PDB file of C-alpha atoms in Angstrom:
ATOM      1  CA  UNK Z   1     -42.410  37.401  10.507  1.00  0.00           C
ATOM      2  CA  UNK Z   2     -42.359  33.628   9.701  1.00  0.00           C
ATOM      3  CA  UNK Z   3     -45.458  33.784   7.473  1.00  0.00           C
ATOM      4  CA  UNK Z   4     -44.436  36.856   5.683  1.00  0.00           C
ATOM      5  CA  UNK Z   5     -41.457  35.376   4.556  1.00  0.00           C
ATOM      6  CA  UNK Z   6     -42.871  32.543   3.101  1.00  0.00           C
ATOM      7  CA  UNK Z   7     -45.028  34.553   1.280  1.00  0.00           C
ATOM      8  CA  UNK Z   8     -42.171  36.707  -0.452  1.00  0.00           C
ATOM      9  CA  UNK Z   9     -42.248  37.531  -3.958  1.00  0.00           C
ATOM     10  CA  UNK Z  10     -38.836  34.816  -4.203  1.00  0.00           C
ATOM     11  CA  UNK Z  11     -40.748  31.936  -2.848  1.00  0.00           C
ATOM     12  CA  UNK Z  12     -43.465  32.433  -5.033  1.00  0.00           C
ATOM     13  CA  UNK Z  13     -41.599  32.574  -7.580  1.00  0.00           C
ATOM     14  CA  UNK Z  14     -39.781  29.457  -7.084  1.00  0.00           C
ATOM     15  CA  UNK Z  15     -42.516  27.633  -6.118  1.00  0.00           C
ATOM     16  CA  UNK Z  16     -44.143  28.372  -9.622  1.00  0.00           C
ATOM     17  CA  UNK Z  17     -40.951  27.681 -11.784  1.00  0.00           C
ATOM     18  CA  UNK Z  18     -40.475  24.066  -9.741  1.00  0.00           C
ATOM     19  CA  UNK Z  19     -44.263  23.256 -10.446  1.00  0.00           C
ATOM     20  CA  UNK Z  20     -44.050  24.282 -13.927  1.00  0.00           C
ATOM     21  CA  UNK Z  21     -40.666  22.115 -14.418  1.00  0.00           C
ATOM     22  CA  UNK Z  22     -42.391  19.178 -13.152  1.00  0.00           C
ATOM     23  CA  UNK Z  23     -45.489  19.132 -15.103  1.00  0.00           C
ATOM     24  CA  UNK Z  24     -43.209  19.738 -18.254  1.00  0.00           C
ATOM     25  CA  UNK Z  25     -41.192  16.741 -16.991  1.00  0.00           C
ATOM     26  CA  UNK Z  26     -44.300  14.742 -16.115  1.00  0.00           C
ATOM     27  CA  UNK Z  27     -46.166  15.807 -19.784  1.00  0.00           C
ATOM     28  CA  UNK Z  28     -42.412  14.520 -21.481  1.00  0.00           C
ATOM     29  CA  UNK Z  29     -42.290  11.640 -19.803  1.00  0.00           C
ATOM     30  CA  UNK Z  30     -46.057  10.917 -20.607  1.00  0.00           C
ATOM     31  CA  UNK Z  31     -45.068  12.031 -24.298  1.00  0.00           C
ATOM     32  CA  UNK Z  32     -42.160   9.677 -24.380  1.00  0.00           C
ATOM     33  CA  UNK Z  33     -44.742   6.600 -23.049  1.00  0.00           C
ATOM     34  CA  UNK Z  34     -47.184   7.003 -25.363  1.00  0.00           C
ATOM     35  CA  UNK Z  35     -44.818   7.007 -28.273  1.00  0.00           C
ATOM     36  CA  UNK Z  36     -43.474   3.585 -27.782  1.00  0.00           C
ATOM     37  CA  UNK Z  37     -47.001   2.235 -27.417  1.00  0.00           C
ATOM     38  CA  UNK Z  38     -48.183   3.769 -30.988  1.00  0.00           C
ATOM     39  CA  UNK Z  39     -48.222   1.525 -33.699  1.00  0.00           C
ATOM     40  CA  UNK Z  40     -45.800   2.562 -36.824  1.00  0.00           C
ATOM     41  CA  UNK Z  41     -45.853   0.899 -39.856  1.00  0.00           C
ATOM     42  CA  UNK Z  42     -42.473   0.220 -41.110  1.00  0.00           C
ATOM     43  CA  UNK Z  43     -41.101   2.219 -43.738  1.00  0.00           C
ATOM     44  CA  UNK Z  44     -40.621   0.934 -47.449  1.00  0.00           C
ATOM     45  CA  UNK Z  45     -36.678   1.217 -48.524  1.00  0.00           C
ATOM     46  CA  UNK Z  46     -34.885  -0.370 -51.100  1.00  0.00           C
ATOM     47  CA  UNK Z  47     -31.293  -0.232 -51.959  1.00  0.00           C
ATOM     48  CA  UNK Z  48     -30.674  -2.085 -55.561  1.00  0.00           C
ATOM     49  CA  UNK Z  49     -28.611  -1.771 -58.437  1.00  0.00           C
ATOM     50  CA  UNK Z  50     -25.471  -1.730 -56.284  1.00  0.00           C
ATOM     51  CA  UNK Z  51     -22.032  -1.813 -58.094  1.00  0.00           C
ATOM     52  CA  UNK Z  52     -18.299  -1.353 -57.517  1.00  0.00           C
ATOM     53  CA  UNK Z  53     -16.888   0.997 -59.621  1.00  0.00           C
ATOM     54  CA  UNK Z  54     -13.479   0.468 -58.754  1.00  0.00           C
ATOM     55  CA  UNK Z  55     -10.961  -0.321 -56.099  1.00  0.00           C
ATOM     56  CA  UNK Z  56      -7.849   1.122 -55.600  1.00  0.00           C
ATOM     57  CA  UNK Z  57      -5.030   1.914 -53.391  1.00  0.00           C
ATOM     58  CA  UNK Z  58      -4.936   5.987 -52.168  1.00  0.00           C
ATOM     59  CA  UNK Z  59      -1.805   7.383 -53.256  1.00  0.00           C
ATOM     60  CA  UNK Z  60      -1.725   9.557 -50.175  1.00  0.00           C
ATOM     61  CA  UNK Z  61      -2.808   7.025 -47.270  1.00  0.00           C
ATOM     62  CA  UNK Z  62      -1.584   3.745 -48.767  1.00  0.00           C
ATOM     63  CA  UNK Z  63      -4.941   1.784 -48.003  1.00  0.00           C
ATOM     64  CA  UNK Z  64      -7.470   0.286 -50.167  1.00  0.00           C
ATOM     65  CA  UNK Z  65     -10.273   2.647 -50.899  1.00  0.00           C
ATOM     66  CA  UNK Z  66     -13.429   1.802 -52.767  1.00  0.00           C
ATOM     67  CA  UNK Z  67     -16.041   3.485 -54.974  1.00  0.00           C
ATOM     68  CA  UNK Z  68     -19.453   2.141 -55.167  1.00  0.00           C
ATOM     69  CA  UNK Z  69     -22.755   3.136 -56.692  1.00  0.00           C
ATOM     70  CA  UNK Z  70     -26.507   2.419 -55.749  1.00  0.00           C
ATOM     71  CA  UNK Z  71     -30.076   3.090 -56.373  1.00  0.00           C
ATOM     72  CA  UNK Z  72     -32.389   4.375 -53.104  1.00  0.00           C
ATOM     73  CA  UNK Z  73     -36.090   3.928 -53.027  1.00  0.00           C
ATOM     74  CA  UNK Z  74     -37.662   5.178 -49.726  1.00  0.00           C
ATOM     75  CA  UNK Z  75     -40.878   5.989 -48.097  1.00  0.00           C
ATOM     76  CA  UNK Z  76     -40.417   7.351 -44.392  1.00  0.00           C
ATOM     77  CA  UNK Z  77     -44.009   8.871 -44.427  1.00  0.00           C
ATOM     78  CA  UNK Z  78     -45.373   6.411 -41.860  1.00  0.00           C
ATOM     79  CA  UNK Z  79     -42.557   7.365 -39.477  1.00  0.00           C
ATOM     80  CA  UNK Z  80     -43.611  11.198 -39.108  1.00  0.00           C
ATOM     81  CA  UNK Z  81     -46.456  11.583 -36.281  1.00  0.00           C
ATOM     82  CA  UNK Z  82     -47.029  14.035 -33.443  1.00  0.00           C
ATOM     83  CA  UNK Z  83     -43.591  12.882 -31.459  1.00  0.00           C
ATOM     84  CA  UNK Z  84     -40.911  12.997 -34.728  1.00  0.00           C
ATOM     85  CA  UNK Z  85     -38.654  15.448 -34.924  1.00  0.00           C
ATOM     86  CA  UNK Z  86     -36.835  14.240 -37.999  1.00  0.00           C
ATOM     87  CA  UNK Z  87     -35.800  10.905 -39.680  1.00  0.00           C
ATOM     88  CA  UNK Z  88     -32.009  10.105 -39.560  1.00  0.00           C
ATOM     89  CA  UNK Z  89     -31.282   7.580 -42.711  1.00  0.00           C
ATOM     90  CA  UNK Z  90     -27.922   6.184 -43.586  1.00  0.00           C
ATOM     91  CA  UNK Z  91     -26.403   3.389 -45.548  1.00  0.00           C
ATOM     92  CA  UNK Z  92     -23.429   0.857 -44.214  1.00  0.00           C
ATOM     93  CA  UNK Z  93     -21.108  -1.170 -46.112  1.00  0.00           C
ATOM     94  CA  UNK Z  94     -20.288  -3.961 -43.830  1.00  0.00           C
ATOM     95  CA  UNK Z  95     -17.865  -6.758 -44.324  1.00  0.00           C
ATOM     96  CA  UNK Z  96     -15.930  -9.360 -41.906  1.00  0.00           C
ATOM     97  CA  UNK Z  97     -11.971  -9.312 -41.751  1.00  0.00           C
ATOM     98  CA  UNK Z  98     -10.021 -11.733 -40.033  1.00  0.00           C
ATOM     99  CA  UNK Z  99      -7.805  -9.963 -37.291  1.00  0.00           C
ATOM    100  CA  UNK Z 100      -3.803 -10.864 -36.949  1.00  0.00           C
ATOM    101  CA  UNK Z 101      -5.133 -12.894 -34.214  1.00  0.00           C
ATOM    102  CA  UNK Z 102      -7.352 -15.023 -36.463  1.00  0.00           C
ATOM    103  CA  UNK Z 103     -10.732 -13.840 -35.065  1.00  0.00           C
ATOM    104  CA  UNK Z 104     -13.401 -12.494 -37.480  1.00  0.00           C
ATOM    105  CA  UNK Z 105     -14.257  -8.791 -36.700  1.00  0.00           C
ATOM    106  CA  UNK Z 106     -17.313  -7.095 -38.321  1.00  0.00           C
ATOM    107  CA  UNK Z 107     -16.217  -3.947 -39.886  1.00  0.00           C
ATOM    108  CA  UNK Z 108     -18.925  -1.217 -40.788  1.00  0.00           C
ATOM    109  CA  UNK Z 109     -18.515   1.865 -42.734  1.00  0.00           C
ATOM    110  CA  UNK Z 110     -21.239   4.372 -42.838  1.00  0.00           C
ATOM    111  CA  UNK Z 111     -20.805   5.534 -46.874  1.00  0.00           C
ATOM    112  CA  UNK Z 112     -24.048   7.631 -47.442  1.00  0.00           C
ATOM    113  CA  UNK Z 113     -26.359   9.321 -45.151  1.00  0.00           C
ATOM    114  CA  UNK Z 114     -29.466  11.788 -44.924  1.00  0.00           C
ATOM    115  CA  UNK Z 115     -31.406  13.710 -42.312  1.00  0.00           C
ATOM    116  CA  UNK Z 116     -35.649  13.684 -43.479  1.00  0.00           C
ATOM    117  CA  UNK Z 117     -36.734  17.002 -41.792  1.00  0.00           C
ATOM    118  CA  UNK Z 118     -40.539  16.606 -42.808  1.00  0.00           C
ATOM    119  CA  UNK Z 119     -43.111  14.407 -44.131  1.00  0.00           C
ATOM    120  CA  UNK Z 120     -42.893  16.332 -47.553  1.00  0.00           C
ATOM    121  CA  UNK Z 121     -39.210  14.830 -47.743  1.00  0.00           C
ATOM    122  CA  UNK Z 122     -39.999  11.657 -46.646  1.00  0.00           C
ATOM    123  CA  UNK Z 123     -40.597   9.952 -50.050  1.00  0.00           C
ATOM    124  CA  UNK Z 124     -37.674   9.834 -52.673  1.00  0.00           C
ATOM    125  CA  UNK Z 125     -36.077   7.982 -55.359  1.00  0.00           C
ATOM    126  CA  UNK Z 126     -32.136   8.315 -55.865  1.00  0.00           C
ATOM    127  CA  UNK Z 127     -30.421   6.785 -58.950  1.00  0.00           C
ATOM    128  CA  UNK Z 128     -26.530   6.045 -59.543  1.00  0.00           C
ATOM    129  CA  UNK Z 129     -26.074   7.413 -56.011  1.00  0.00           C
ATOM    130  CA  UNK Z 130     -22.274   7.874 -55.341  1.00  0.00           C
ATOM    131  CA  UNK Z 131     -20.864   7.354 -51.112  1.00  0.00           C
ATOM    132  CA  UNK Z 132     -20.905  10.767 -49.520  1.00  0.00           C
ATOM    133  CA  UNK Z 133     -17.710   9.283 -47.631  1.00  0.00           C
ATOM    134  CA  UNK Z 134     -15.093   7.196 -48.908  1.00  0.00           C
ATOM    135  CA  UNK Z 135     -15.001   3.622 -48.428  1.00  0.00           C
ATOM    136  CA  UNK Z 136     -11.762   2.444 -47.155  1.00  0.00           C
ATOM    137  CA  UNK Z 137      -9.958  -0.171 -45.335  1.00  0.00           C
ATOM    138  CA  UNK Z 138      -7.160   0.281 -42.786  1.00  0.00           C
ATOM    139  CA  UNK Z 139      -4.867  -2.137 -45.089  1.00  0.00           C
ATOM    140  CA  UNK Z 140      -4.960  -3.966 -48.586  1.00  0.00           C
ATOM    141  CA  UNK Z 141      -8.183  -6.115 -48.542  1.00  0.00           C
ATOM    142  CA  UNK Z 142     -10.885  -4.546 -50.169  1.00  0.00           C
ATOM    143  CA  UNK Z 143     -10.151  -6.739 -53.827  1.00  0.00           C
ATOM    144  CA  UNK Z 144     -12.698  -9.533 -54.348  1.00  0.00           C
ATOM    145  CA  UNK Z 145     -14.350  -8.649 -50.654  1.00  0.00           C
ATOM    146  CA  UNK Z 146     -17.891  -9.765 -50.157  1.00  0.00           C
ATOM    147  CA  UNK Z 147     -19.924  -6.374 -48.660  1.00  0.00           C
ATOM    148  CA  UNK Z 148     -23.184  -6.256 -47.545  1.00  0.00           C
ATOM    149  CA  UNK Z 149     -25.144  -2.407 -48.243  1.00  0.00           C
ATOM    150  CA  UNK Z 150     -27.679  -2.047 -45.590  1.00  0.00           C
ATOM    151  CA  UNK Z 151     -30.049   0.688 -44.717  1.00  0.00           C
ATOM    152  CA  UNK Z 152     -30.449   1.841 -41.069  1.00  0.00           C
ATOM    153  CA  UNK Z 153     -32.424   4.692 -40.067  1.00  0.00           C
ATOM    154  CA  UNK Z 154     -33.138   6.092 -36.563  1.00  0.00           C
ATOM    155  CA  UNK Z 155     -36.768   8.322 -36.152  1.00  0.00           C
ATOM    156  CA  UNK Z 156     -35.416  11.199 -33.809  1.00  0.00           C
ATOM    157  CA  UNK Z 157     -38.457  11.826 -31.284  1.00  0.00           C
ATOM    158  CA  UNK Z 158     -39.204  15.238 -29.618  1.00  0.00           C
ATOM    159  CA  UNK Z 159     -38.978  13.388 -26.439  1.00  0.00           C
ATOM    160  CA  UNK Z 160     -38.713   9.674 -25.941  1.00  0.00           C
ATOM    161  CA  UNK Z 161     -35.973   6.939 -26.932  1.00  0.00           C
ATOM    162  CA  UNK Z 162     -33.905   6.833 -29.906  1.00  0.00           C
ATOM    163  CA  UNK Z 163     -34.175   3.340 -31.669  1.00  0.00           C
ATOM    164  CA  UNK Z 164     -31.628   2.565 -34.204  1.00  0.00           C
ATOM    165  CA  UNK Z 165     -33.645   0.066 -36.944  1.00  0.00           C
ATOM    166  CA  UNK Z 166     -31.897  -2.085 -39.839  1.00  0.00           C
ATOM    167  CA  UNK Z 167     -33.792  -2.337 -43.155  1.00  0.00           C
ATOM    168  CA  UNK Z 168     -32.776  -4.791 -45.840  1.00  0.00           C
ATOM    169  CA  UNK Z 169     -29.590  -5.319 -47.325  1.00  0.00           C
ATOM    170  CA  UNK Z 170     -27.934  -5.773 -51.054  1.00  0.00           C
ATOM    171  CA  UNK Z 171     -24.727  -8.008 -51.572  1.00  0.00           C
ATOM    172  CA  UNK Z 172     -21.795  -6.643 -53.227  1.00  0.00           C
ATOM    173  CA  UNK Z 173     -18.695  -8.142 -54.579  1.00  0.00           C
ATOM    174  CA  UNK Z 174     -16.067  -5.554 -54.859  1.00  0.00           C
ATOM    175  CA  UNK Z 175     -13.729  -5.551 -58.062  1.00  0.00           C
ATOM    176  CA  UNK Z 176     -10.668  -8.166 -58.251  1.00  0.00           C
ATOM    177  CA  UNK Z 177      -8.198  -5.697 -59.573  1.00  0.00           C
ATOM    178  CA  UNK Z 178      -7.101  -2.236 -58.671  1.00  0.00           C
ATOM    179  CA  UNK Z 179      -7.554   0.706 -60.564  1.00  0.00           C
ATOM    180  CA  UNK Z 180      -4.917   3.166 -60.392  1.00  0.00           C
ATOM    181  CA  UNK Z 181      -6.538   5.990 -58.327  1.00  0.00           C
ATOM    182  CA  UNK Z 182      -4.678   9.016 -60.050  1.00  0.00           C
ATOM    183  CA  UNK Z 183      -7.282   8.088 -63.386  1.00  0.00           C
ATOM    184  CA  UNK Z 184     -10.259   8.160 -61.345  1.00  0.00           C
ATOM    185  CA  UNK Z 185     -12.061  11.598 -60.831  1.00  0.00           C
ATOM    186  CA  UNK Z 186     -13.240  12.393 -57.539  1.00  0.00           C
ATOM    187  CA  UNK Z 187     -17.073  12.101 -56.966  1.00  0.00           C
ATOM    188  CA  UNK Z 188     -17.656  14.783 -54.278  1.00  0.00           C
TER     189      UNK Z 188
END
């Protein structure tokens, strides 16, 4: 009776499922490991012609808000290979701000992003791009602020590690005068 129970249908199905799961895990681990050792040339990304269109106080939230404009030229084709699911590309506006206690805090605000799903979409050029997201500061300190627009991306693997990468940056000085927000059209 003991040998018969070991050869039952449920026991065989469990053994096959366990073997299949173990095999898939080993293959996924090998896929992730080999992906780290492949040479991937860095993408060519350029953010240029950045300018501040206006800085104003949002009448609803009573905090500073800025509208930026910039150009993007990018070629992410080198990131697409057998282990790439998609590339997440985003631009952050970064600046330093002094806290109430006097320490310097680095502020990062994502102002624009894009998901690149295939190699066919990986080369593009956008002119006069306005942010997807509001660039706001919890206070009134965006006037004359020195800001860096930084290009960043993450190549999402089918399996493996997700490594954020930083590209080039471009400096930008925000406007020194406030523009009334009620006169500015919404950009989205």
